[in-house]
Short mmCIF file of C-alpha atoms in Angstrom, two decimals:
data_model
loop_
_atom_site.label_atom_id
_atom_site.label_comp_id
_atom_site.label_asym_id
_atom_site.label_seq_id
_atom_site.Cartn_x
_atom_site.Cartn_y
_atom_site.Cartn_z
CA UNK J 23 15.45 2.65 7.52
CA UNK J 24 14.34 4.73 4.38
CA UNK J 25 11.39 2.15 3.78
CA UNK J 26 10.40 2.89 7.71
CA UNK J 27 11.07 6.30 7.32
CA UNK J 28 8.65 6.91 3.90
CA UNK J 29 5.85 4.58 5.20
CA UNK J 30 5.69 6.31 8.79
CA UNK J 31 5.49 9.38 6.59
CA UNK J 32 2.75 7.66 4.66
CA UNK J 33 1.25 6.50 7.76
CA UNK J 34 0.88 10.33 9.23
CA UNK J 35 -1.39 11.45 6.28
CA UNK J 36 -4.12 8.43 7.41
CA UNK J 37 -4.34 10.53 10.71
CA UNK J 38 -5.55 13.54 8.82
CA UNK J 39 -9.66 13.89 9.61
CA UNK J 40 -9.48 10.45 10.85
CA UNK J 41 -11.33 9.00 14.00
CA UNK J 42 -8.30 7.59 15.65
CA UNK J 43 -7.35 10.83 16.45
CA UNK J 44 -10.37 11.80 18.40
CA UNK J 45 -9.48 9.48 21.81
CA UNK J 46 -5.75 10.71 21.66
CA UNK J 47 -6.83 14.75 22.10
CA UNK J 48 -10.17 13.70 23.86
CA UNK J 49 -8.34 10.99 26.73
CA UNK J 50 -6.77 13.85 28.35
CA UNK J 51 -8.80 16.63 27.50
CA UNK J 52 -11.66 14.68 29.38
CA UNK J 53 -9.03 13.68 32.60
CA UNK J 54 -7.55 16.93 33.47
CA UNK J 55 -11.12 18.32 32.96
CA UNK J 56 -13.08 15.96 35.12
CA UNK J 57 -10.13 16.52 37.60
CA UNK J 58 -9.84 19.79 37.70
CA UNK J 59 -13.62 20.36 38.08
CA UNK J 60 -13.75 18.19 41.21
CA UNK J 61 -10.24 20.31 42.39
CA UNK J 62 -12.27 23.16 41.62
CA UNK J 63 -15.39 22.85 43.98
CA UNK J 64 -13.62 20.94 46.39
CA UNK J 65 -12.05 23.91 48.55
CA UNK J 66 -10.53 22.74 51.78
CA UNK J 67 -10.48 19.00 51.67
CA UNK J 68 -7.56 19.39 49.09
CA UNK J 69 -6.20 20.86 51.46
CA UNK J 70 -5.85 16.93 53.48
CA UNK J 71 -3.78 15.71 50.77
CA UNK J 72 -0.85 18.84 51.05
CA UNK J 73 1.30 19.71 48.97
CA UNK J 74 -2.41 20.17 46.53
CA UNK J 75 -0.26 20.10 43.68
CA UNK J 76 1.58 17.41 44.13
CA UNK J 77 -1.54 15.54 44.70
CA UNK J 78 -2.79 16.96 41.55
CA UNK J 79 -0.11 15.71 39.78
CA UNK J 80 -0.33 12.27 41.11
CA UNK J 81 -3.73 11.89 40.75
CA UNK J 82 -3.43 12.42 37.20
CA UNK J 83 -1.17 10.39 36.72
CA UNK J 84 -2.70 7.25 38.46
CA UNK J 85 -5.47 7.61 36.59
CA UNK J 86 -3.52 8.35 32.69
CA UNK J 87 -2.09 5.47 33.92
CA UNK J 88 -4.96 2.81 35.26
CA UNK J 89 -7.69 3.98 33.49
CA UNK J 90 -7.33 6.06 30.88
CA UNK J 91 -4.35 5.48 28.97
CA UNK J 92 -5.05 1.68 28.33
CA UNK J 93 -9.17 2.45 27.44
CA UNK J 94 -7.64 5.24 25.04
CA UNK J 95 -4.31 3.32 23.98
CA UNK J 96 -6.97 0.20 23.43
CA UNK J 97 -9.44 2.33 21.20
CA UNK J 98 -6.96 4.01 18.98
CA UNK J 99 -5.22 1.09 17.73
CA UNK J 100 -8.05 -0.37 17.33
CA UNK J 101 -9.36 2.38 15.14
CA UNK J 102 -6.38 2.59 13.24
CA UNK J 103 -6.44 -1.60 11.77
CA UNK J 104 -10.16 -0.76 11.66
CA UNK J 105 -9.93 2.65 9.01
CA UNK J 106 -7.29 -0.37 7.08
CA UNK J 107 -9.75 -3.30 6.95
CA UNK J 108 -12.77 -0.37 5.55
CA UNK J 109 -10.59 0.59 3.43
CA UNK J 110 -9.77 -2.70 2.20
CA UNK J 111 -5.96 -1.71 2.10
CA UNK J 112 -4.16 -4.50 3.06
CA UNK J 113 -3.49 -6.02 -0.23
CA UNK J 114 -2.68 -2.42 -2.21
CA UNK J 115 0.27 -2.08 0.79
CA UNK J 116 1.36 -5.20 0.45
CA UNK J 117 1.95 -5.16 -3.29
CA UNK J 118 4.16 -1.51 -3.03
CA UNK J 119 8.24 -2.64 -2.93
CA UNK J 120 8.65 -2.79 0.73
CA UNK J 121 8.94 -5.90 3.56
CA UNK J 122 5.89 -6.84 4.86
CA UNK J 123 7.17 -6.45 8.36
CA UNK J 124 7.68 -2.51 8.32
CA UNK J 125 4.31 -2.49 7.91
CA UNK J 126 3.49 -3.37 11.09
CA UNK J 127 6.48 -2.05 12.50
CA UNK J 128 5.02 1.38 11.05
CA UNK J 129 1.94 0.64 12.31
CA UNK J 130 3.85 -0.03 16.35
CA UNK J 131 5.69 3.57 15.11
CA UNK J 132 2.61 5.62 15.12
CA UNK J 133 0.44 4.24 17.54
CA UNK J 134 3.66 5.24 19.58
CA UNK J 135 3.41 8.25 18.60
CA UNK J 136 0.25 9.15 18.59
CA UNK J 137 0.31 7.95 22.44
CA UNK J 138 3.64 10.15 22.93
CA UNK J 139 1.03 13.20 21.34
CA UNK J 140 -1.60 12.55 24.17
CA UNK J 141 0.99 12.62 26.81
CA UNK J 142 2.52 15.61 25.84
CA UNK J 143 -1.10 17.12 25.91
CA UNK J 144 -2.17 15.53 29.32
CA UNK J 145 1.28 17.35 31.05
CA UNK J 146 0.51 20.62 28.82
CA UNK J 147 -3.20 20.56 30.59
CA UNK J 148 -2.26 19.69 34.17
CA UNK J 149 0.15 22.23 34.41
CA UNK J 150 -2.53 24.67 33.03
CA UNK J 151 -5.20 23.15 35.07
CA UNK J 152 -2.26 23.38 38.32
CA UNK J 153 -1.75 26.68 37.21
CA UNK J 154 -5.74 27.80 37.28
CA UNK J 155 -6.30 26.18 40.57
CA UNK J 156 -3.48 28.57 41.67
CA UNK J 157 -5.15 31.18 41.32
CA UNK J 158 -7.78 29.65 44.23
CA UNK J 159 -6.45 30.86 47.46
CA UNK J 160 -8.61 27.87 49.62
CA UNK J 161 -6.85 25.49 48.03
CA UNK J 162 -3.57 25.86 48.51
CA UNK J 163 -1.62 24.52 46.02
CA UNK J 164 1.72 25.33 46.87
CA UNK J 165 4.55 25.75 44.28
CA UNK J 166 5.12 23.67 41.00
CA UNK J 167 6.69 20.31 41.43
CA UNK J 168 8.50 20.36 38.08
CA UNK J 169 11.23 17.89 38.56
CA UNK J 170 8.14 15.28 39.57
CA UNK J 171 5.86 16.30 36.45
CA UNK J 172 8.90 15.62 34.36
CA UNK J 173 9.65 12.42 36.34
CA UNK J 174 6.41 11.22 36.39
CA UNK J 175 5.33 12.69 32.41
CA UNK J 176 8.44 10.37 31.14
CA UNK J 177 7.55 6.78 33.22
CA UNK J 178 4.34 7.19 32.24
CA UNK J 179 5.82 6.82 28.46
CA UNK J 180 7.72 3.66 28.78
CA UNK J 181 5.37 2.02 30.88
CA UNK J 182 2.70 2.77 27.81
CA UNK J 183 5.09 1.19 25.53
CA UNK J 184 4.10 -2.53 26.55
CA UNK J 185 0.16 -0.99 26.36
CA UNK J 186 0.88 0.15 22.71
CA UNK J 187 2.73 -3.03 21.42
CA UNK J 188 -0.19 -5.86 23.15
CA UNK J 189 -3.18 -3.62 21.81
CA UNK J 190 -1.10 -3.24 18.31
CA UNK J 191 -1.20 -6.67 17.93
CA UNK J 192 -4.56 -7.70 19.32
CA UNK J 193 -6.59 -6.68 16.41
CA UNK J 194 -5.11 -8.95 14.42
CA UNK J 195 -6.15 -11.60 16.05
CA UNK J 196 -9.41 -10.41 17.46
CA UNK J 197 -10.96 -7.55 15.82
CA UNK J 198 -14.06 -5.13 17.30
CA UNK J 199 -13.84 -2.51 19.87
CA UNK J 200 -15.59 -3.78 22.43
CA UNK J 201 -12.95 -6.64 22.54
CA UNK J 202 -9.74 -4.41 22.79
CA UNK J 203 -11.94 -2.09 25.32
CA UNK J 204 -13.14 -5.30 27.79
CA UNK J 205 -9.20 -6.35 27.31
CA UNK J 206 -7.95 -3.45 27.92
CA UNK J 207 -9.96 -2.99 30.97
CA UNK J 208 -10.01 -6.65 32.70
CA UNK J 209 -6.47 -6.42 31.65
CA UNK J 210 -5.74 -3.28 34.02
CA UNK J 211 -7.62 -4.28 36.77
CA UNK J 212 -5.80 -7.84 36.84
CA UNK J 213 -2.90 -6.49 37.00
CA UNK J 214 -3.21 -4.24 39.63
CA UNK J 215 -4.30 -6.70 41.53
CA UNK J 216 -1.66 -8.91 41.12
CA UNK J 217 0.14 -7.01 42.11
CA UNK J 218 3.04 -7.10 44.83
CA UNK J 219 2.23 -10.94 44.43
CA UNK J 220 4.79 -11.40 41.80
CA UNK J 221 7.78 -9.30 39.63
CA UNK J 222 6.20 -11.67 36.92
CA UNK J 223 2.82 -8.58 36.44
CA UNK J 224 5.86 -6.92 34.79
CA UNK J 225 5.44 -9.25 31.65
CA UNK J 226 1.82 -7.73 30.96
CA UNK J 227 1.67 -4.85 29.41
CA UNK J 228 -0.32 -3.44 32.00
CA UNK J 229 3.02 -4.16 34.53
CA UNK J 230 4.59 -0.89 34.75
CA UNK J 231 1.78 1.34 33.86
CA UNK J 232 0.03 -0.39 37.22
CA UNK J 233 2.64 0.69 39.52
CA UNK J 234 1.64 4.39 39.17
CA UNK J 235 -0.90 3.31 41.98
CA UNK J 236 2.13 2.97 44.50
CA UNK J 237 3.06 6.75 44.31
CA UNK J 238 0.48 7.67 46.73
CA UNK J 239 2.99 6.06 49.33
CA UNK J 240 4.75 9.16 48.71
CA UNK J 241 7.77 7.37 50.29
CA UNK J 242 8.33 5.32 48.19
CA UNK J 243 9.80 6.69 45.00
CA UNK J 244 8.96 5.38 41.36
CA UNK J 245 10.32 1.47 40.67
CA UNK J 246 12.63 3.15 37.69
CA UNK J 247 14.12 -0.55 38.18
CA UNK J 248 11.29 -1.73 36.95
CA UNK J 249 11.31 -0.06 33.74
CA UNK J 250 14.27 -2.38 31.62
CA UNK J 251 11.49 -5.34 32.46
CA UNK J 252 8.75 -3.45 30.85
CA UNK J 253 10.82 -2.85 27.65
CA UNK J 254 11.49 -6.06 26.90
CA UNK J 255 8.17 -7.02 27.17
CA UNK J 256 7.21 -4.29 24.81
CA UNK J 257 9.64 -5.84 22.25
CA UNK J 258 9.14 -9.41 22.29
CA UNK J 259 5.35 -8.01 22.02
CA UNK J 260 6.35 -6.07 18.98
CA UNK J 261 8.80 -8.90 17.74
CA UNK J 262 6.19 -11.83 18.33
CA UNK J 263 3.74 -9.19 16.19
CA UNK J 264 5.55 -8.24 13.25
CA UNK J 265 5.88 -12.49 12.62
CA UNK J 266 2.32 -13.38 13.37
CA UNK J 267 1.57 -10.06 11.11
CA UNK J 268 4.14 -11.79 8.20
CA UNK J 269 2.49 -15.15 8.75
CA UNK J 270 -1.09 -13.76 9.27
CA UNK J 271 -1.21 -12.21 5.57
CA UNK J 272 0.56 -15.34 3.75
CA UNK J 273 -2.17 -17.31 5.05
CA UNK J 274 -5.22 -15.26 4.30
CA UNK J 275 -7.45 -16.15 1.51
CA UNK G 67 8.94 -14.28 -27.47
CA UNK G 68 8.93 -13.12 -23.56
CA UNK G 69 6.36 -13.39 -21.46
CA UNK G 70 5.63 -11.08 -18.25
CA UNK G 71 3.93 -13.50 -17.03
CA UNK G 72 5.14 -17.48 -17.23
CA UNK G 73 3.56 -20.34 -14.41
CA UNK G 74 3.97 -23.91 -14.14
CA UNK G 75 1.38 -26.17 -13.00
CA UNK G 76 0.36 -23.23 -10.60
CA UNK G 77 -2.06 -24.78 -7.75
CA UNK G 78 -3.75 -23.82 -4.81
CA UNK G 79 -5.98 -25.59 -2.44
CA UNK G 80 -8.47 -23.42 0.57
CA UNK G 81 -9.65 -26.84 1.86
CA UNK G 82 -11.38 -28.88 0.36
CA UNK G 83 -12.10 -26.17 -2.60
CA UNK G 84 -9.71 -26.53 -5.27
CA UNK G 85 -8.96 -22.97 -6.05
CA UNK G 86 -6.38 -22.87 -8.77
CA UNK G 87 -5.13 -26.05 -10.24
CA UNK G 88 -2.20 -27.01 -12.87
CA UNK G 89 -2.66 -23.52 -13.91
CA UNK G 90 0.19 -23.34 -16.82
CA UNK G 91 0.39 -19.24 -17.83
CA UNK G 92 1.86 -17.41 -21.11
CA UNK G 93 1.32 -13.88 -20.53
CA UNK G 94 2.74 -11.97 -23.39
CA UNK G 95 4.76 -8.18 -22.50
CA UNK G 96 2.88 -5.62 -24.39
CA UNK G 97 -0.75 -7.52 -25.04
CA UNK G 98 -3.67 -7.67 -22.93
CA UNK G 99 -4.85 -9.89 -21.64
CA UNK G 100 -8.54 -10.41 -20.84
CA UNK G 101 -8.65 -13.32 -17.87
CA UNK G 102 -12.43 -14.37 -18.35
CA UNK G 103 -14.21 -17.27 -16.35
CA UNK G 104 -17.49 -17.18 -14.38
CA UNK G 105 -17.59 -15.98 -10.73
CA UNK G 106 -15.44 -18.11 -8.26
CA UNK G 107 -13.74 -19.18 -10.78
CA UNK G 108 -9.83 -18.68 -9.30
CA UNK G 109 -9.48 -15.25 -11.23
CA UNK G 110 -9.04 -13.40 -7.76
CA UNK G 111 -7.03 -16.62 -6.05
CA UNK G 112 -4.67 -16.64 -9.49
CA UNK G 113 -4.20 -12.86 -9.27
CA UNK G 114 -3.35 -13.12 -5.41
CA UNK G 115 -0.85 -15.99 -6.21
CA UNK G 116 0.84 -14.15 -9.20
CA UNK G 117 0.74 -10.96 -6.58
CA UNK G 118 3.14 -12.94 -3.62
CA UNK G 119 -0.52 -12.02 -1.62
CA UNK G 120 -0.89 -16.28 -1.29
CA UNK G 121 1.47 -18.95 -1.86
CA UNK G 122 1.02 -21.68 -3.77
CA UNK G 123 0.09 -25.09 -2.75
CA UNK G 124 2.50 -26.50 -6.19
CA UNK G 125 4.12 -25.35 -9.06
CA UNK G 126 5.89 -22.43 -10.21
CA UNK G 127 5.42 -19.09 -11.12
CA UNK G 128 7.62 -16.03 -12.29
CA UNK G 129 5.93 -12.55 -12.80
CA UNK G 130 8.74 -10.16 -14.60
CA UNK G 131 11.32 -12.80 -14.44
CA UNK G 132 11.26 -12.82 -10.48
CA UNK G 133 9.21 -14.65 -8.14
CA UNK G 134 5.65 -13.40 -7.14
CA UNK G 135 5.90 -11.00 -4.10
CA UNK G 136 9.70 -10.58 -5.22
CA UNK G 137 10.76 -6.90 -4.59
CA UNK G 138 12.12 -6.00 -7.55
CA UNK G 139 8.75 -7.41 -9.24
CA UNK G 140 6.43 -5.85 -6.87
CA UNK G 141 8.81 -2.26 -8.08
CA UNK G 142 7.50 -2.81 -11.61
CA UNK G 143 4.53 -3.79 -11.72
CA UNK G 144 0.52 -2.25 -10.47
CA UNK G 145 -2.73 -3.57 -8.81
CA UNK G 146 -6.31 -3.39 -8.38
CA UNK G 147 -7.29 -6.38 -6.57
CA UNK G 148 -11.35 -6.69 -6.15
CA UNK G 149 -11.63 -3.26 -5.59
CA UNK G 150 -9.95 0.05 -4.78
CA UNK G 151 -8.24 0.26 -2.01
CA UNK G 152 -9.16 3.61 -0.84
CA UNK G 153 -9.25 6.21 2.23
CA UNK G 154 -12.76 7.27 1.96
CA UNK G 155 -12.05 10.31 4.87
CA UNK G 156 -8.87 11.47 2.55
CA UNK G 157 -8.77 13.26 -0.89
CA UNK G 158 -7.87 11.63 -3.42
CA UNK G 159 -4.46 13.45 -3.85
CA UNK G 160 -3.87 12.41 0.06
CA UNK G 161 -4.94 8.76 -1.44
CA UNK G 162 -2.39 9.06 -3.87
CA UNK G 163 0.33 10.28 -1.43
CA UNK G 164 0.21 7.17 0.66
CA UNK G 165 1.78 5.56 -2.41
CA UNK G 166 3.83 8.29 -3.87
CA UNK G 167 5.92 7.90 -0.70
CA UNK G 168 5.77 4.31 -0.27
CA UNK G 169 6.79 3.65 -3.57
CA UNK G 170 9.48 6.81 -3.02
CA UNK G 171 8.61 8.36 -6.22
CA UNK G 172 9.00 11.96 -7.06
CA UNK G 173 6.23 14.46 -6.32
CA UNK G 174 5.50 15.06 -10.00
CA UNK G 175 4.24 11.40 -10.54
CA UNK G 176 0.86 12.88 -8.56
CA UNK G 177 0.30 15.26 -11.59
CA UNK G 178 0.97 12.39 -14.32
CA UNK G 179 -1.10 10.14 -12.78
CA UNK G 180 -4.29 12.73 -11.97
CA UNK G 181 -3.55 13.62 -15.98
CA UNK G 182 -3.97 10.14 -17.44
CA UNK G 183 -7.28 9.49 -14.78
CA UNK G 184 -8.66 12.41 -15.76
CA UNK G 185 -9.07 13.61 -12.42
CA UNK G 186 -7.29 16.37 -11.69
CA UNK G 187 -9.84 18.76 -10.86
CA UNK G 188 -11.36 16.21 -7.86
CA UNK G 189 -8.31 15.24 -6.93
CA UNK G 190 -8.56 17.74 -3.56
CA UNK G 191 -12.30 16.29 -3.23
CA UNK G 192 -12.68 13.41 -0.08
CA UNK G 193 -13.20 10.46 -1.81
CA UNK G 194 -16.44 9.79 0.57
CA UNK G 195 -17.80 11.83 -2.64
CA UNK G 196 -16.44 9.90 -5.52
CA UNK G 197 -18.77 8.16 -7.78
CA UNK G 198 -17.61 4.63 -8.46
CA UNK G 199 -16.26 4.98 -11.80
CA UNK G 200 -13.92 8.56 -9.86
CA UNK G 201 -13.73 5.62 -7.32
CA UNK G 202 -12.13 2.83 -10.47
CA UNK G 203 -10.27 5.79 -11.71
CA UNK G 204 -8.69 7.01 -8.49
CA UNK G 205 -7.63 3.14 -8.30
CA UNK G 206 -6.28 2.56 -11.96
CA UNK G 207 -3.91 5.79 -10.57
CA UNK G 208 -3.10 4.22 -7.62
CA UNK G 209 -1.97 1.24 -10.15
CA UNK G 210 -0.06 3.41 -12.21
CA UNK G 211 2.32 5.00 -10.20
CA UNK G 212 5.54 4.68 -11.01
CA UNK G 213 5.42 3.49 -14.61
CA UNK G 214 4.51 -0.01 -13.95
CA UNK G 215 5.53 -2.69 -17.20
CA UNK G 216 3.01 -4.71 -15.88
CA UNK G 217 -1.00 -3.52 -14.93
CA UNK G 218 -3.09 -6.72 -13.56
CA UNK G 219 -6.67 -5.34 -12.58
CA UNK G 220 -9.33 -7.67 -11.16
CA UNK G 221 -12.38 -6.83 -12.41
CA UNK G 222 -12.12 -3.14 -12.82
CA UNK G 223 -15.39 -2.99 -14.82
CA UNK G 224 -17.45 -4.04 -12.05
CA UNK G 225 -19.74 -1.92 -10.83
CA UNK G 226 -19.67 0.56 -13.41
CA UNK G 227 -22.39 2.09 -15.85
CA UNK G 228 -22.28 2.05 -19.61
CA UNK G 229 -20.77 5.39 -19.73
CA UNK G 230 -18.58 4.34 -17.15
CA UNK G 231 -17.38 0.99 -18.83
CA UNK G 232 -16.48 2.51 -22.65
CA UNK G 233 -14.22 4.98 -20.43
CA UNK G 234 -12.01 2.16 -18.50
CA UNK G 235 -11.84 0.44 -21.72
CA UNK G 236 -10.58 3.37 -23.93
CA UNK G 237 -8.22 4.29 -20.77
CA UNK G 238 -6.65 0.75 -20.79
CA UNK G 239 -6.15 0.76 -24.58
CA UNK G 240 -4.63 3.80 -24.39
CA UNK G 241 -2.60 3.05 -22.03
CA UNK G 242 -1.50 0.08 -24.03
CA UNK G 243 -0.45 1.65 -27.19
CA UNK G 244 1.05 4.71 -25.01
CA UNK G 245 3.50 3.21 -22.45
CA UNK G 246 3.20 -0.02 -24.09
CA UNK G 247 2.53 -1.74 -20.53
CA UNK G 248 1.53 -4.98 -20.30
CA UNK G 249 -1.81 -5.96 -19.29
CA UNK G 250 -3.60 -8.51 -17.38
CA UNK G 251 -7.57 -7.89 -16.36
CA UNK G 252 -10.05 -10.38 -15.19
CA UNK G 253 -13.90 -10.61 -16.25
CA UNK G 254 -16.68 -12.85 -15.67
CA UNK G 255 -18.50 -11.44 -18.63
CA UNK G 256 -16.59 -12.06 -22.50
CA UNK G 257 -18.96 -8.47 -23.94
CA UNK G 258 -16.65 -6.87 -21.20
CA UNK G 259 -13.17 -7.47 -22.66
CA UNK G 260 -13.22 -8.38 -26.13
CA UNK G 261 -13.06 -5.16 -27.68
CA UNK G 262 -10.28 -3.94 -25.63
CA UNK G 263 -7.92 -6.93 -25.50
CA UNK G 264 -5.90 -8.91 -27.80
CA UNK G 265 -5.61 -12.28 -25.88
CA UNK G 266 -7.28 -14.42 -23.63
CA UNK G 267 -6.85 -16.62 -21.08
CA UNK G 268 -10.13 -18.91 -19.70
CA UNK G 269 -10.56 -20.47 -16.78
CA UNK G 270 -13.01 -22.46 -15.53
CA UNK G 271 -13.41 -24.22 -11.93
CA UNK G 272 -9.47 -23.56 -11.37
CA UNK G 273 -8.47 -25.18 -14.63
CA UNK G 274 -7.17 -23.30 -17.58
CA UNK G 275 -9.42 -24.33 -20.40
CA UNK G 276 -8.57 -21.67 -23.33
CA UNK G 277 -4.80 -19.19 -23.62
CA UNK G 278 -4.44 -17.71 -26.87
CA UNK G 279 -4.95 -14.85 -29.05
CA UNK G 280 -8.71 -13.76 -28.72
CA UNK G 281 -8.74 -14.31 -32.72
CA UNK G 282 -8.14 -17.94 -32.32
CA UNK G 283 -11.63 -18.91 -30.30
CA UNK G 284 -13.35 -18.50 -33.27
CA UNK G 285 -12.87 -15.86 -35.79
CA UNK G 286 -16.14 -13.18 -35.97
CA UNK G 287 -16.74 -13.45 -39.61
CA UNK G 288 -16.58 -17.06 -39.90
CA UNK G 289 -19.98 -19.49 -40.32
CA UNK G 290 -20.76 -22.38 -38.56
CA UNK G 291 -23.23 -24.89 -38.39
CA UNK G 292 -25.50 -25.74 -35.38
CA UNK G 293 -26.80 -29.47 -35.29
CA UNK G 294 -29.47 -30.35 -33.19
CA UNK G 295 -30.15 -33.93 -32.42
CA UNK G 296 -31.87 -36.68 -31.00
CA UNK G 297 -28.76 -37.60 -29.07
CA UNK G 298 -25.81 -35.76 -29.70
CA UNK G 299 -23.31 -37.73 -27.43
CA UNK G 300 -23.75 -40.60 -30.76
CA UNK G 301 -23.49 -37.44 -33.22
CA UNK G 302 -20.49 -35.73 -32.03
CA UNK G 303 -18.64 -38.91 -31.79
CA UNK G 304 -19.30 -39.84 -35.48
CA UNK G 305 -18.92 -36.39 -36.55
CA UNK G 306 -15.61 -36.52 -35.48
CA UNK G 307 -14.88 -39.94 -36.23
CA UNK G 308 -15.49 -38.33 -39.71
CA UNK G 309 -13.29 -35.38 -39.12
CA UNK G 310 -14.94 -32.35 -38.14
CA UNK G 311 -14.37 -30.25 -35.47
CA UNK G 312 -16.84 -30.05 -33.04
CA UNK G 313 -18.10 -28.94 -29.52
CA UNK G 314 -20.95 -28.67 -27.61
CA UNK G 315 -22.68 -25.78 -26.65
CA UNK G 316 -26.10 -25.82 -24.66
CA UNK G 317 -27.12 -29.00 -25.59
CA UNK G 318 -26.50 -28.65 -29.24
CA UNK G 319 -23.54 -29.20 -31.33
CA UNK G 320 -21.68 -26.78 -33.45
CA UNK G 321 -19.60 -27.86 -35.92
CA UNK G 322 -16.41 -25.91 -37.61
CA UNK G 323 -17.55 -25.96 -41.15
CA UNK G 324 -18.22 -24.05 -43.86
CA UNK G 325 -22.42 -24.00 -45.20
CA UNK G 326 -21.88 -25.81 -48.35
CA UNK G 327 -20.51 -29.15 -45.58
CA UNK G 328 -24.40 -29.00 -44.77
CA UNK G 329 -25.62 -32.28 -47.01
CA UNK G 330 -22.66 -34.48 -46.25
CA UNK G 331 -23.05 -33.80 -42.44
CA UNK G 332 -26.96 -34.03 -42.37
CA UNK G 333 -26.35 -37.29 -44.91
CA UNK G 334 -23.52 -38.80 -41.97
CA UNK G 335 -26.35 -38.35 -39.45
CA UNK G 336 -28.68 -40.41 -40.38
CA UNK G 337 -27.31 -42.60 -42.71
CA UNK G 338 -25.54 -43.68 -39.01
CA UNK G 339 -29.42 -43.46 -37.48
CA UNK G 340 -29.55 -40.07 -35.50
CA UNK G 341 -32.68 -38.01 -35.38
CA UNK G 342 -31.62 -34.83 -37.22
CA UNK G 343 -34.00 -32.66 -36.11
CA UNK G 344 -32.30 -28.88 -37.54
CA UNK G 345 -29.46 -27.94 -39.16
CA UNK G 346 -28.41 -24.31 -39.47
CA UNK G 347 -25.63 -22.56 -40.73
CA UNK G 348 -25.44 -19.61 -38.07
CA UNK G 349 -22.42 -17.15 -37.39
CA UNK G 350 -19.90 -17.16 -34.42
CA UNK G 351 -20.67 -15.63 -32.05
CA UNK G 352 -17.25 -15.21 -29.18
CA UNK G 353 -19.80 -15.20 -26.34
CA UNK G 354 -20.77 -19.26 -27.59
CA UNK G 355 -17.36 -20.26 -27.67
CA UNK G 356 -16.69 -19.13 -24.31
CA UNK G 357 -19.96 -20.61 -22.76
CA UNK G 358 -19.12 -23.92 -24.38
CA UNK G 359 -15.67 -23.66 -22.73
CA UNK G 360 -17.19 -23.52 -19.99
CA UNK G 361 -19.19 -26.70 -20.34
CA UNK G 362 -16.33 -28.70 -21.54
CA UNK G 363 -16.19 -31.12 -18.74
#
């Protein structure tokens, strides 16, 4: 545990002035900025989706879970591994008196923390954006549904864990930003197409995140029953990634 | 005698390439050992095996009394493999801080290593702005974190200008004197390391060619006779039969004998039917001896 904490502290130093912070900051900013602009100039059209504030939260969370989060996670994970490759750091890191699996677990923890940071920023921007939209009487935004915001944000955090676990492992086997982005977009789209066909889609990294597409059917509640299955998939991906990392670095030439 | 590194029959192949074959190493504690060999001789593979970065196909190895890669061994060694592993977007201090945290060392260790490598004033600059010499020194500082008992340096002089080479040599020498650390440094040029090393290990095509004190390769003040003949193989067998220590270098035979033995050697070769073109006494050149070792089958 001490080694994990020490290595995580060391990992956090690598975030400073690093490119990998960029998708984490830009993803929630760009998404809320774009949707805010659409809402602001939509005038009365938003009435179709009354109450407005709830629709604002639903749309943001759906866009986040279906597209923006998978893409941001893919970019951030790839940049994080690329940072190690570019610095030729692995040989130095692996000769530190730290168990090898700790190096991989620290990467998972680091990526998870950064996504959490992005989700916190998204929640904050949604609040600010929502309050600003309330100043437009024609939009009839209504009151802030705080409970919904908390539930949606909690669900988004949980749904991102399997995506983080998968994209932390992927660059070990297939490096390149375009590979990661293509896998994220195709994976998310394919999972959306398979939605409702089989409960097995929860075994896919995007399985839980894609459930957020159903929030527009307001009579449905968030499928919390699927969360344990997705967390199990995230844990399995982390264990497999750890084993693969140790094997990969033992056989490197 | 205590050995910091001890290996027996260490072997590692990559498919058809025999990177390291049956390597028996015995590296004395406290010595500065130069690990010499041309490019592709198997130096980096050997260092990777010693660090546990690679797994040996066969053979045994102990580093500071533990198997390679054992946490107890890693805690007491510092290494720089191929080139310094530095995060360019971070400052020198931040790079050191990463290793300090991973090794669970006190913050004072940062100033100590910066002082040793003389980078205290540049520590807060991004590594991106460092010269090659400064990068190598920062790489050495990373290896020195935690006052290791063994330093494994893979070509630390690579890419340095003459002033940088001199500084690095001085640094390695002073480290050994002041802290008693065992240094194992690889290079492909004898001239780069002969001024700093006490011991020498020569490797070629993955096989050990020489191991021992650097003086054992040849006394720099001794004389040997260079013989040029029509049939070197025939002459070599004649001289060996007569009990002379000989070796071949670039088609010439070098005989370890004094100037006084010249007429005897000439007579013996001519009498046995060899065409003798040249017999010249010359000072022993370590570089020649090193090259000769590489030419041996």
